[in-house]
mmCIF file with all atom_site columns, C-alpha atoms in Angstrom:
data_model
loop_
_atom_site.group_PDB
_atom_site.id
_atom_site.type_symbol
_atom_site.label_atom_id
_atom_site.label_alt_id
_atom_site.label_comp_id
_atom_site.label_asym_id
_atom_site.label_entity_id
_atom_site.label_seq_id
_atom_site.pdbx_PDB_ins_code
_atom_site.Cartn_x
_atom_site.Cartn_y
_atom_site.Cartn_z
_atom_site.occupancy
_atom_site.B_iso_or_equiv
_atom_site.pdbx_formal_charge
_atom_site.auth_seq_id
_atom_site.auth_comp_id
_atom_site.auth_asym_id
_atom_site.auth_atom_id
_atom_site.pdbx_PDB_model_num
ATOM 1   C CA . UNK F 1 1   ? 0.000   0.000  0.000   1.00 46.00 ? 1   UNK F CA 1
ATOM 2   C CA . UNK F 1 2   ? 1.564   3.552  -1.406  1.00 52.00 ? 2   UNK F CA 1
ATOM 3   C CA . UNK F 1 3   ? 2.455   5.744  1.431   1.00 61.00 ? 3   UNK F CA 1
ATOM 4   C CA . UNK F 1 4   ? 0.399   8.663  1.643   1.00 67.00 ? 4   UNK F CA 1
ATOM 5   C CA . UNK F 1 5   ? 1.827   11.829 1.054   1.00 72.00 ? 5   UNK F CA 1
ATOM 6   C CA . UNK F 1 6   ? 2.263   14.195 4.035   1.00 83.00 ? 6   UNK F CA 1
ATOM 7   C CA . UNK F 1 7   ? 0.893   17.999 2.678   1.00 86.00 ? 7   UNK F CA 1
ATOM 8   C CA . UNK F 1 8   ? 1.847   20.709 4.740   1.00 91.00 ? 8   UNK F CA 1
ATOM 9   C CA . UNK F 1 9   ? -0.312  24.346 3.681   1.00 95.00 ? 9   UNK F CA 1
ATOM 10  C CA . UNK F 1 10  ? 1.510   27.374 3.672   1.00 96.00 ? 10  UNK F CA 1
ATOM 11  C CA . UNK F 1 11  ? 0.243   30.782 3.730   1.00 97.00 ? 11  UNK F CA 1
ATOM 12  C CA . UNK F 1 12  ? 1.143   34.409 2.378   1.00 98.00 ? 12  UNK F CA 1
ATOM 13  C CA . UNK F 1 13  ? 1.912   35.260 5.766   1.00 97.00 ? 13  UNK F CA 1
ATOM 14  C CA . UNK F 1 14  ? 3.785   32.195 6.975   1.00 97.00 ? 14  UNK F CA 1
ATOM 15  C CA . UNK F 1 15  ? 5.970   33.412 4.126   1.00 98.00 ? 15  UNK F CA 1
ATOM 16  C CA . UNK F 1 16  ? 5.989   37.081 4.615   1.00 98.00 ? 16  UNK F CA 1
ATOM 17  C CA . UNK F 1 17  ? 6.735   36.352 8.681   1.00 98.00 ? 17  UNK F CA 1
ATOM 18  C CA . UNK F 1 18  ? 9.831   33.849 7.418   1.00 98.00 ? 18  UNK F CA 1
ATOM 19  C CA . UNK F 1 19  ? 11.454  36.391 5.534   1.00 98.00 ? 19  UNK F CA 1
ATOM 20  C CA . UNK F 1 20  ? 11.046  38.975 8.017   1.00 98.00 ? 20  UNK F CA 1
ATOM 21  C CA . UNK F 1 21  ? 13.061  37.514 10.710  1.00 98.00 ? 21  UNK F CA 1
ATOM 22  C CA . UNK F 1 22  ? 15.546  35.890 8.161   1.00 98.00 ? 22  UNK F CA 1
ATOM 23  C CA . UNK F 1 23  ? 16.072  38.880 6.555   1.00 98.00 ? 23  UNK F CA 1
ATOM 24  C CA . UNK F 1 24  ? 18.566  40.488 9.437   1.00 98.00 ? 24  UNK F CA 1
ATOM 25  C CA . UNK F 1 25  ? 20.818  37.762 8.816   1.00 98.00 ? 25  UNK F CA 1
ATOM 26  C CA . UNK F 1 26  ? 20.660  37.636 4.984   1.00 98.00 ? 26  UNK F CA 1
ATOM 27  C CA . UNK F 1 27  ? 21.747  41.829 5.325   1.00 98.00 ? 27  UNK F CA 1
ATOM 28  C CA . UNK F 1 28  ? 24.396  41.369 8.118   1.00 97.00 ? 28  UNK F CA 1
ATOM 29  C CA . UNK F 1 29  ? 26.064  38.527 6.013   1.00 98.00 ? 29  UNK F CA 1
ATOM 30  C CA . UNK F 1 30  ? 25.629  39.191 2.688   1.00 97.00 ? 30  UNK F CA 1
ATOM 31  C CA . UNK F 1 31  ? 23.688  42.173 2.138   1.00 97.00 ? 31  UNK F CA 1
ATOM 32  C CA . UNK F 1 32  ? 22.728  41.818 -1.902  1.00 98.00 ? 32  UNK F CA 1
ATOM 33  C CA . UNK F 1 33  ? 23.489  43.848 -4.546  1.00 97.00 ? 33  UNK F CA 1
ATOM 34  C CA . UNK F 1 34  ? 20.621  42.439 -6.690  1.00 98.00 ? 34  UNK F CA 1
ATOM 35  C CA . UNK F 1 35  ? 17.780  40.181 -6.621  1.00 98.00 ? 35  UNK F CA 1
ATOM 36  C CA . UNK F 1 36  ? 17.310  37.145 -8.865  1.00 98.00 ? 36  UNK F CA 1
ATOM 37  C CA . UNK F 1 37  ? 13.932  35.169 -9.015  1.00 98.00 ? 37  UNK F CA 1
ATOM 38  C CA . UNK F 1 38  ? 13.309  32.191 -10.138 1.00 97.00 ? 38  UNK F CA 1
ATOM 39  C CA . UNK F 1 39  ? 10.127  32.345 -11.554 1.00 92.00 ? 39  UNK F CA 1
ATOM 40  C CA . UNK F 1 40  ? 7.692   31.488 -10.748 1.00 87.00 ? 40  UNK F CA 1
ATOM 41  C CA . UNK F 1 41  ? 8.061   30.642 -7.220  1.00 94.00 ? 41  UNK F CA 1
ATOM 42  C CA . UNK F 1 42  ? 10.513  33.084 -6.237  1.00 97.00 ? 42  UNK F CA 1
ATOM 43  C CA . UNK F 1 43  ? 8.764   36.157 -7.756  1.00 97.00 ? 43  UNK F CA 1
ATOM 44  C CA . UNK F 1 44  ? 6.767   36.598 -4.265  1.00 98.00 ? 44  UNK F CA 1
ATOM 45  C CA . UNK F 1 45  ? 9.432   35.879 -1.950  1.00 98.00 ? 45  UNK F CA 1
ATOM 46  C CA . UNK F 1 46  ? 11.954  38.387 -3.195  1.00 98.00 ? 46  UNK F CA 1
ATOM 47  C CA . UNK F 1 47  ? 9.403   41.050 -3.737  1.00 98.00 ? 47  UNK F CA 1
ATOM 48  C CA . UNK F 1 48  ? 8.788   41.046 -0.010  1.00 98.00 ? 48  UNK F CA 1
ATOM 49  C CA . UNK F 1 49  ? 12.922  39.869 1.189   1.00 98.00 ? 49  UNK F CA 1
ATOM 50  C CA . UNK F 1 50  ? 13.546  43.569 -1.105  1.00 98.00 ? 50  UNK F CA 1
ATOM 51  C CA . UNK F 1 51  ? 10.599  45.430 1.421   1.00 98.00 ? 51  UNK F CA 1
ATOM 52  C CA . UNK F 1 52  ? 12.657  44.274 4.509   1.00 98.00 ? 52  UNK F CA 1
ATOM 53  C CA . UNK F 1 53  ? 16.428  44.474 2.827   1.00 98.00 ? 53  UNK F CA 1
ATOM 54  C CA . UNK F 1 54  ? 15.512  48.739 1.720   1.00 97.00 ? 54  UNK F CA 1
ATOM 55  C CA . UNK F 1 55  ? 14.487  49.214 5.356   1.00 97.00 ? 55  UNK F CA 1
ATOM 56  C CA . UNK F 1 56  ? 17.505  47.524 6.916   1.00 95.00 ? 56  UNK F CA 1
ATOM 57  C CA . UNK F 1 57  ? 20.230  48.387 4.651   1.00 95.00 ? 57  UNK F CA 1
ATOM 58  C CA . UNK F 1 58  ? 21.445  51.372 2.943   1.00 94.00 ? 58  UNK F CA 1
ATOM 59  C CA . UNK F 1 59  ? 20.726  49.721 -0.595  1.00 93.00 ? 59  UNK F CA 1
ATOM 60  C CA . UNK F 1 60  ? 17.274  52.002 -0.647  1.00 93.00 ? 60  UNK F CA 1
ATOM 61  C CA . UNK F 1 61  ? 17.472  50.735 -4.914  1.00 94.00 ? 61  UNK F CA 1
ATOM 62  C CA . UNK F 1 62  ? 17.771  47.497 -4.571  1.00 97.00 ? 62  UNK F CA 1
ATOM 63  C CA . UNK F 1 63  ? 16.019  45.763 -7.899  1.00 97.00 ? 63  UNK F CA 1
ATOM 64  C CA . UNK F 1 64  ? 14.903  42.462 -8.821  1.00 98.00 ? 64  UNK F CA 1
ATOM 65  C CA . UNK F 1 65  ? 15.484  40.464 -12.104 1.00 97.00 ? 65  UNK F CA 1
ATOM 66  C CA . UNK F 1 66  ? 14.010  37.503 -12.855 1.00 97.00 ? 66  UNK F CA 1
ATOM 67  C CA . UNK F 1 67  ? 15.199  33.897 -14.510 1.00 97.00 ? 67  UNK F CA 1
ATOM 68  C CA . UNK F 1 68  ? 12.082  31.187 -15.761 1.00 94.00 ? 68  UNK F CA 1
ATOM 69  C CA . UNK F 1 69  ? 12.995  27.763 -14.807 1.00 92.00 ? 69  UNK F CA 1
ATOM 70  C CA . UNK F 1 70  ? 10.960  24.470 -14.627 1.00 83.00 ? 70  UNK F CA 1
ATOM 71  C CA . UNK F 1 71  ? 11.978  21.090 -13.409 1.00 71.00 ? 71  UNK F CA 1
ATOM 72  C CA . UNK F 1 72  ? 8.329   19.684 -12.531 1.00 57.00 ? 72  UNK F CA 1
ATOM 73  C CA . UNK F 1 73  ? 5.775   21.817 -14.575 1.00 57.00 ? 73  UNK F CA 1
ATOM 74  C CA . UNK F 1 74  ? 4.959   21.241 -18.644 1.00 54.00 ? 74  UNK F CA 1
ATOM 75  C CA . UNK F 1 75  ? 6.199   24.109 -20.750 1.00 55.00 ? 75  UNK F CA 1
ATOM 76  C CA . UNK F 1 76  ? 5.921   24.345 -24.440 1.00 56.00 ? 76  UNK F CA 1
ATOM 77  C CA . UNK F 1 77  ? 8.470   21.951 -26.275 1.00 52.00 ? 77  UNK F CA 1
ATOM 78  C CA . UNK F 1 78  ? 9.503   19.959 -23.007 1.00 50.00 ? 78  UNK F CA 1
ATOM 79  C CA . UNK F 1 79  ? 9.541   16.075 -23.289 1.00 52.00 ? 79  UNK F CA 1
ATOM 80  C CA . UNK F 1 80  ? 7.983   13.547 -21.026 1.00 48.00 ? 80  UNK F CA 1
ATOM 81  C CA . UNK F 1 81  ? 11.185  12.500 -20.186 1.00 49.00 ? 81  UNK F CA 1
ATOM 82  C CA . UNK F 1 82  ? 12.471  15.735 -19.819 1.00 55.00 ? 82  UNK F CA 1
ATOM 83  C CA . UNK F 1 83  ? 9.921   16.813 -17.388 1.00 50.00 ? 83  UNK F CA 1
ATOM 84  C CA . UNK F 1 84  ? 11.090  16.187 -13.867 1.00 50.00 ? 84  UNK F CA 1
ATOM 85  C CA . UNK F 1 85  ? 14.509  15.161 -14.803 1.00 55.00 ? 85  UNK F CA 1
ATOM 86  C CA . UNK F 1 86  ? 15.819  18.419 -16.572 1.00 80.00 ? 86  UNK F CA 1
ATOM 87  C CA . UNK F 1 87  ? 15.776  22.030 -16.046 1.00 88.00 ? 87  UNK F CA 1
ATOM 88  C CA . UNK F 1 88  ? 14.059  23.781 -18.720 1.00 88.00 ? 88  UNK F CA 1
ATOM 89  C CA . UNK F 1 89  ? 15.469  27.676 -19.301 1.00 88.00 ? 89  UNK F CA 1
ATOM 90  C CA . UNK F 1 90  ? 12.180  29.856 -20.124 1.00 91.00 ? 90  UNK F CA 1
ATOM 91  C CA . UNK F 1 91  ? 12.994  33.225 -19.148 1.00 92.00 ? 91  UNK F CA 1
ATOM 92  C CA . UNK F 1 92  ? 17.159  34.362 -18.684 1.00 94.00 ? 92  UNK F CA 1
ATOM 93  C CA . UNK F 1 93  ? 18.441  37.968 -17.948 1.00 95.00 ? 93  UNK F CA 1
ATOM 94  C CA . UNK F 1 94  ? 19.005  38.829 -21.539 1.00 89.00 ? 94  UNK F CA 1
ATOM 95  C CA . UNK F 1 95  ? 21.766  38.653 -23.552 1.00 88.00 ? 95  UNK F CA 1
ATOM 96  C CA . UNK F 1 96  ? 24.179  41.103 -21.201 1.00 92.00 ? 96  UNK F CA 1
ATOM 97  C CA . UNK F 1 97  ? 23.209  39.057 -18.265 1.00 95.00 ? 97  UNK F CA 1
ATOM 98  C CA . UNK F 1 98  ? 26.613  38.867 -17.665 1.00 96.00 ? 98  UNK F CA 1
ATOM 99  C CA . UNK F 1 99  ? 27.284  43.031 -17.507 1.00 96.00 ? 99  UNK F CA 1
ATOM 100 C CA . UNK F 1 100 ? 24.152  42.800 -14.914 1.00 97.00 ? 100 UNK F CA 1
ATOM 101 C CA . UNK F 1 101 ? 26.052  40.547 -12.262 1.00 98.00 ? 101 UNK F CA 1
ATOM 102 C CA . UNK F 1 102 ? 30.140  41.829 -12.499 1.00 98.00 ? 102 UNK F CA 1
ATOM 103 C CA . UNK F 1 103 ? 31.278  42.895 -9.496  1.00 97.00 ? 103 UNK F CA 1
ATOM 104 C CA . UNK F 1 104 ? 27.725  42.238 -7.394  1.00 98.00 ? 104 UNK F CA 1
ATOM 105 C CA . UNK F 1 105 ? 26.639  40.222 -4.992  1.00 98.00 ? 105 UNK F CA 1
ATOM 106 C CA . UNK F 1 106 ? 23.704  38.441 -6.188  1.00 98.00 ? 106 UNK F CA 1
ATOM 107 C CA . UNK F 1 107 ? 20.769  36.564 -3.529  1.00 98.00 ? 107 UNK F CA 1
ATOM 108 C CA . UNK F 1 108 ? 19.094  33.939 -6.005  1.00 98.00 ? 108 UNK F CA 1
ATOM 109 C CA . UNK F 1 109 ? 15.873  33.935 -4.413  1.00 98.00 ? 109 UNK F CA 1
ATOM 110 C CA . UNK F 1 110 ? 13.176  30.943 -4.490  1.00 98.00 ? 110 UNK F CA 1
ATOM 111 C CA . UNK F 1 111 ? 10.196  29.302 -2.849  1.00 97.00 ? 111 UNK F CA 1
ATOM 112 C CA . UNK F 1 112 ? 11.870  25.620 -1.946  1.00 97.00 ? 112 UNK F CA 1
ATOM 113 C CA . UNK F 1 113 ? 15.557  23.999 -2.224  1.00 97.00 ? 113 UNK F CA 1
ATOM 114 C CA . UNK F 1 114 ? 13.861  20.282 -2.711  1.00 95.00 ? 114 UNK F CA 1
ATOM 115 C CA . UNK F 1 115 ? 16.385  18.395 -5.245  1.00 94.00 ? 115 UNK F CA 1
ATOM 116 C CA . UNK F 1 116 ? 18.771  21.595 -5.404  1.00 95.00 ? 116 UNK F CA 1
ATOM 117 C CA . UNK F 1 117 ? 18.441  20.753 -8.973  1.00 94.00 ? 117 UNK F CA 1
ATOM 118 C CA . UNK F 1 118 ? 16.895  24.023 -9.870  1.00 94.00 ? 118 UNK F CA 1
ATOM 119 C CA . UNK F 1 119 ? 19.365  26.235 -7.656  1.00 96.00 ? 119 UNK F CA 1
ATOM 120 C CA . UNK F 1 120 ? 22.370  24.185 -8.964  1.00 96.00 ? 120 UNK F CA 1
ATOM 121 C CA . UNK F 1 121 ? 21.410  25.292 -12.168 1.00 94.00 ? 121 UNK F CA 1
ATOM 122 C CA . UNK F 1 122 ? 20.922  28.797 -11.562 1.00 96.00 ? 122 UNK F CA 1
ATOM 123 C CA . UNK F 1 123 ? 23.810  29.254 -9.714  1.00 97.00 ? 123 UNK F CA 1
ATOM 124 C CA . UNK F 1 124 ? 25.739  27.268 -12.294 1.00 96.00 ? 124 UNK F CA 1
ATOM 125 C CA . UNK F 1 125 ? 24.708  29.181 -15.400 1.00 95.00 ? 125 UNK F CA 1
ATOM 126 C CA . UNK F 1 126 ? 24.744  32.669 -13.727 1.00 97.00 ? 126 UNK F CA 1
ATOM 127 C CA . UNK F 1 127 ? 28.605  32.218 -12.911 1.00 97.00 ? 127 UNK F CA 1
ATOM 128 C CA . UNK F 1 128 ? 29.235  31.058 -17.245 1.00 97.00 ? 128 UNK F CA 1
ATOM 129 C CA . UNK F 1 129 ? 27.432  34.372 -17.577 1.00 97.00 ? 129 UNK F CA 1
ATOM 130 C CA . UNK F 1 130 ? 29.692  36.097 -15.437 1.00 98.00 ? 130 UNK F CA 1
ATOM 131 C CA . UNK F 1 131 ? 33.025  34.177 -16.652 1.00 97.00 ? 131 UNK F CA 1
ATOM 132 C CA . UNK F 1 132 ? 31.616  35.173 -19.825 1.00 96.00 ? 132 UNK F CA 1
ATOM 133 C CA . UNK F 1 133 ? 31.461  39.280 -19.364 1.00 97.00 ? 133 UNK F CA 1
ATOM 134 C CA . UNK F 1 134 ? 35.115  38.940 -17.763 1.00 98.00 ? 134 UNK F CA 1
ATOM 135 C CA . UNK F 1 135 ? 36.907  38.046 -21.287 1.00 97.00 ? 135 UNK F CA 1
ATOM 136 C CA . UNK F 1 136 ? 35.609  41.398 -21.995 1.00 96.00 ? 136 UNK F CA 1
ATOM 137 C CA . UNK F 1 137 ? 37.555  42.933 -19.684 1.00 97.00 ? 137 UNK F CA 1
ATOM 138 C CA . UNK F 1 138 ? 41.458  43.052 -19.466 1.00 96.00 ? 138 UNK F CA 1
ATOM 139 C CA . UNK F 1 139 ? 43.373  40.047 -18.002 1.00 97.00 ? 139 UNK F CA 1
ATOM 140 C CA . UNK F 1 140 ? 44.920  42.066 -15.089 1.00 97.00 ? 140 UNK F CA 1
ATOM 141 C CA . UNK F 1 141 ? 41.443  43.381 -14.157 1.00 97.00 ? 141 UNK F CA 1
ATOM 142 C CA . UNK F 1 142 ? 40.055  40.043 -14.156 1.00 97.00 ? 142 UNK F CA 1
ATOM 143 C CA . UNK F 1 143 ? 40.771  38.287 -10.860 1.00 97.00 ? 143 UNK F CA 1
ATOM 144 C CA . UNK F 1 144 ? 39.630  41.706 -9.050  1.00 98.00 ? 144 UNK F CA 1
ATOM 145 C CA . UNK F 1 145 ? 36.089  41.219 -10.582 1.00 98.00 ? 145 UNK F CA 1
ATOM 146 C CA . UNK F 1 146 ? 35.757  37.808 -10.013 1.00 97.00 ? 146 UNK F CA 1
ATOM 147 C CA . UNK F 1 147 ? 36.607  37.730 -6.211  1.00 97.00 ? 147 UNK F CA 1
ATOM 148 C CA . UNK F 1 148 ? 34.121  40.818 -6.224  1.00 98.00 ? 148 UNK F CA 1
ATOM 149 C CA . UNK F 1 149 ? 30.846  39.080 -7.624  1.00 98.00 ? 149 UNK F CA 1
ATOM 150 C CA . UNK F 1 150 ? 29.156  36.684 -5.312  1.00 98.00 ? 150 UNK F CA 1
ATOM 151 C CA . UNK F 1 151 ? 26.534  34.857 -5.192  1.00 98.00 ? 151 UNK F CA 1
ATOM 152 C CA . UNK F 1 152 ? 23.969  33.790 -2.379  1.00 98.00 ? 152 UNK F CA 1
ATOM 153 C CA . UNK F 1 153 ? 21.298  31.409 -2.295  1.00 98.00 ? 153 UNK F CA 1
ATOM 154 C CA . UNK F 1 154 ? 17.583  32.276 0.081   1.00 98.00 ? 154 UNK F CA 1
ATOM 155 C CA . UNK F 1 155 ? 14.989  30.114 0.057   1.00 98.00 ? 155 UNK F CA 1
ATOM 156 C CA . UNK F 1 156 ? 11.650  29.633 2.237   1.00 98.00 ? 156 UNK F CA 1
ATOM 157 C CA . UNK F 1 157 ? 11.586  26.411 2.791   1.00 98.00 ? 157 UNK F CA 1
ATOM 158 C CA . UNK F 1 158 ? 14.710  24.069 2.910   1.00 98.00 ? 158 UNK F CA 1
ATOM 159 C CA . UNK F 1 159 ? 13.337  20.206 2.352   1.00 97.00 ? 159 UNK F CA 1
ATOM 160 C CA . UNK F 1 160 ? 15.924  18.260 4.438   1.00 97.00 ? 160 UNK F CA 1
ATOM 161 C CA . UNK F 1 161 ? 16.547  15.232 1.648   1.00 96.00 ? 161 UNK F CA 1
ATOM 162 C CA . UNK F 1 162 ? 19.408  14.107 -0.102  1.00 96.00 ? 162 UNK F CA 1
ATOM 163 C CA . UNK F 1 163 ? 20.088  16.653 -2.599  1.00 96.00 ? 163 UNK F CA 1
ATOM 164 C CA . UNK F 1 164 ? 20.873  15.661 -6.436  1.00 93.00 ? 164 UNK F CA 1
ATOM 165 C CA . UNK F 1 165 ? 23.064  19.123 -6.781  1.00 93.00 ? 165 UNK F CA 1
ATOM 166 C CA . UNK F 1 166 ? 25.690  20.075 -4.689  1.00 94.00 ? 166 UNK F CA 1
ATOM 167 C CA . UNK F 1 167 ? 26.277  23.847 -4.199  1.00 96.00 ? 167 UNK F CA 1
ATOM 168 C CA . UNK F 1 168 ? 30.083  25.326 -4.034  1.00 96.00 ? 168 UNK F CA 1
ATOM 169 C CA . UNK F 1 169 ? 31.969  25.294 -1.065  1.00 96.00 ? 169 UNK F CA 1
ATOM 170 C CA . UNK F 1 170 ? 31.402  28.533 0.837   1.00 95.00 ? 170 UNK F CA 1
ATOM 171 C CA . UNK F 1 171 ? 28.118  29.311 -1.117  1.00 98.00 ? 171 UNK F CA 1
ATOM 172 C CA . UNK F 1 172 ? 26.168  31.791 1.276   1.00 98.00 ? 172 UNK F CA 1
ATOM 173 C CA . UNK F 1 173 ? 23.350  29.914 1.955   1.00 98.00 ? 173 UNK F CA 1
ATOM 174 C CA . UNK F 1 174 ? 19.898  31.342 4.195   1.00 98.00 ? 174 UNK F CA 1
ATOM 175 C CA . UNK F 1 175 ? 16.358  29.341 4.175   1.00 98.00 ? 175 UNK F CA 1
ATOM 176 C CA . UNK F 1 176 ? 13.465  30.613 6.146   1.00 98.00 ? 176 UNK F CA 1
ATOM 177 C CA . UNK F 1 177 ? 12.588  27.435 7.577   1.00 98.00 ? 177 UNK F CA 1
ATOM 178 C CA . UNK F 1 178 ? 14.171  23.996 7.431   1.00 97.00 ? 178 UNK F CA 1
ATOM 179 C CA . UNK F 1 179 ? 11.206  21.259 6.972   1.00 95.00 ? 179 UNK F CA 1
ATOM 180 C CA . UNK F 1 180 ? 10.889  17.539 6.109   1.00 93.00 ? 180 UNK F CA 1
ATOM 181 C CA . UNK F 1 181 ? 10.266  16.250 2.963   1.00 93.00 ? 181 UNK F CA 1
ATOM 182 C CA . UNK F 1 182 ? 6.722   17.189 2.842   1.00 91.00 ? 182 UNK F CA 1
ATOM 183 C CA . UNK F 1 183 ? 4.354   18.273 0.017   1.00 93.00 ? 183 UNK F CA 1
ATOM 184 C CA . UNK F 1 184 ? 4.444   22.423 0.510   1.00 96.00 ? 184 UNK F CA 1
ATOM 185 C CA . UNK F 1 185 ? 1.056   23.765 -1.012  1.00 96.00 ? 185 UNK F CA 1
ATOM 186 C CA . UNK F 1 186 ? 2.137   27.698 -1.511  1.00 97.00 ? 186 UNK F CA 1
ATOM 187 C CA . UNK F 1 187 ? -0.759  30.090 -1.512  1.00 97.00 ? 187 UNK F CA 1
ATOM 188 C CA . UNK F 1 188 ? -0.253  30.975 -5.230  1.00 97.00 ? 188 UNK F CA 1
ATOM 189 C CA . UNK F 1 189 ? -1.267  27.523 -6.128  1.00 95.00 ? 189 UNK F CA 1
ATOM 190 C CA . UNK F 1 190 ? -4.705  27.910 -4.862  1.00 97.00 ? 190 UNK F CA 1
ATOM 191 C CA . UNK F 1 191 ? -7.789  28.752 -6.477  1.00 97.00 ? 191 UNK F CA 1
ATOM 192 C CA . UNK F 1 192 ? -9.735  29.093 -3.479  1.00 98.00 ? 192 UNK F CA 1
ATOM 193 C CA . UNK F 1 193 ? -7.328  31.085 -0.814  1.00 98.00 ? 193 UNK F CA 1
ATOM 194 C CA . UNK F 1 194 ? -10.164 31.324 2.003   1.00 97.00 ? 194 UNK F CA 1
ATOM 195 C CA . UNK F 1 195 ? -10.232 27.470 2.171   1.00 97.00 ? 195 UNK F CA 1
ATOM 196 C CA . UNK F 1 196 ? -6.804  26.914 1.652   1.00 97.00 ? 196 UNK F CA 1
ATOM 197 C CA . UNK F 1 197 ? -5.971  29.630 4.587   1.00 97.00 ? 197 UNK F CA 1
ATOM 198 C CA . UNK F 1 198 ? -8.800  27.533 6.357   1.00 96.00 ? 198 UNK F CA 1
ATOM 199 C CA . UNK F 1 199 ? -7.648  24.171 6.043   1.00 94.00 ? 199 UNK F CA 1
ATOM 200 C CA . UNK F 1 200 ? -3.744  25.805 7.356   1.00 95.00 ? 200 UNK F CA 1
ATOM 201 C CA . UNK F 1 201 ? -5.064  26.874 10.684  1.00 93.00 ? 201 UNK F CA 1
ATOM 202 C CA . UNK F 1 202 ? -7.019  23.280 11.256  1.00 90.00 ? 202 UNK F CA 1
ATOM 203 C CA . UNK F 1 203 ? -2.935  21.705 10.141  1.00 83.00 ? 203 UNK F CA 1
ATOM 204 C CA . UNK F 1 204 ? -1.766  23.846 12.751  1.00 85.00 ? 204 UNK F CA 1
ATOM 205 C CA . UNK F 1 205 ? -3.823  23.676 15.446  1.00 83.00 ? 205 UNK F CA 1
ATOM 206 C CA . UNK F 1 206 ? -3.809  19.524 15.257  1.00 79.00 ? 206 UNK F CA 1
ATOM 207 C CA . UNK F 1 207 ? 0.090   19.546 14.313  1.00 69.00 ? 207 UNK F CA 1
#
């Protein structure tokens, strides 16, 4: 008999309350440059992380860009094999992505580190970007730039799994709440938000 799969509900202000008291720690330790989103679970999550990072830094224009990714969800020319076992690039930074990130520090921002596949990729594919923009430059100006871009990785949730993607050594790394391997169901998800918030306070009051 299959296992029944645990679902745990999570509201827009579960997540807004997350961030909020992760974001001291995300400005006293790395305190971004930019923003990137993965879409589209990200999108929410950095727009309010850049509310709380303006009031507690001096970075008062702090943007966000955004990257489309899919692992799990169909998307026009996808495979059935591809689905679920590939990242699929729908959305990128444009073609001077790499100008964008030289010499920042960059928070990749998403909803859930579950497989780390997605993040690995980000991460992965930013930094070619960035490797990229730096022939542009001259050699001896090179290293300088390098060692001054960074990248750092929030998430809300943190599934604690085995992970199929490893991140660098040293990576700075912030999640808003480390949780099992459950099934999240995110607010934007819903087509019915009243019963969904409903159905989160009966989880929590019997959890």
């Amino acid at each position: 008999m299959a296992t029944e799969v645990k679902h745990f509900r999570v509201t827009y202000n579960d997540i807004h309350n997350l961030i909020r008291k992760s974001t001291p720690r995300v400005a006293a330790e790395f305190n971004p440059d930019l923003l990137v989103a993965i879409g589209g679970g990200g999108f929410f999550p950095a727009r309010v992380m850049r509310t709380f990072l303006r009031a507690q830094t001096e970075n008062k224009t702090l943007q966000i860009q955004a990257i489309g990714l899919s692992l799990y969800e169909p998307v026009p020319g996808a495979t059935v094999e591809q689905i679920g076992h590939e990242v699929i690039r729908t959305q990128w930074l444009g073609p001077d992505s790499g100008k964008l990130l030289v010499g920042k520090r960059t928070l990749i921002v998403d909803e859930v580190d579950d497989t780390r596949k997605t993040l690995g990729y980000a991460l992965s594919e930013l930094k070619k970007d960035v490797e990229a923009e730096l022939l542009s430059h001259p050699e001896e100006e090179r290293a300088a730039l390098r060692n001054a871009t960074q990248f750092g990785i929030f998430v809300v949730h943190n599934k604690l799994k085995p992970k199929l993607a490893e991140l660098p050594a040293g990576t700075p790394y912030f999640s808003g709440a480390d949780v099992g391997d459950l099934w999240l169901d995110y607010p934007w998800e819903m087509t019915d938000i009243e019963e969904h918030d409903r159905l989160a306070i009966v989880d929590a009051k019997s959890s």
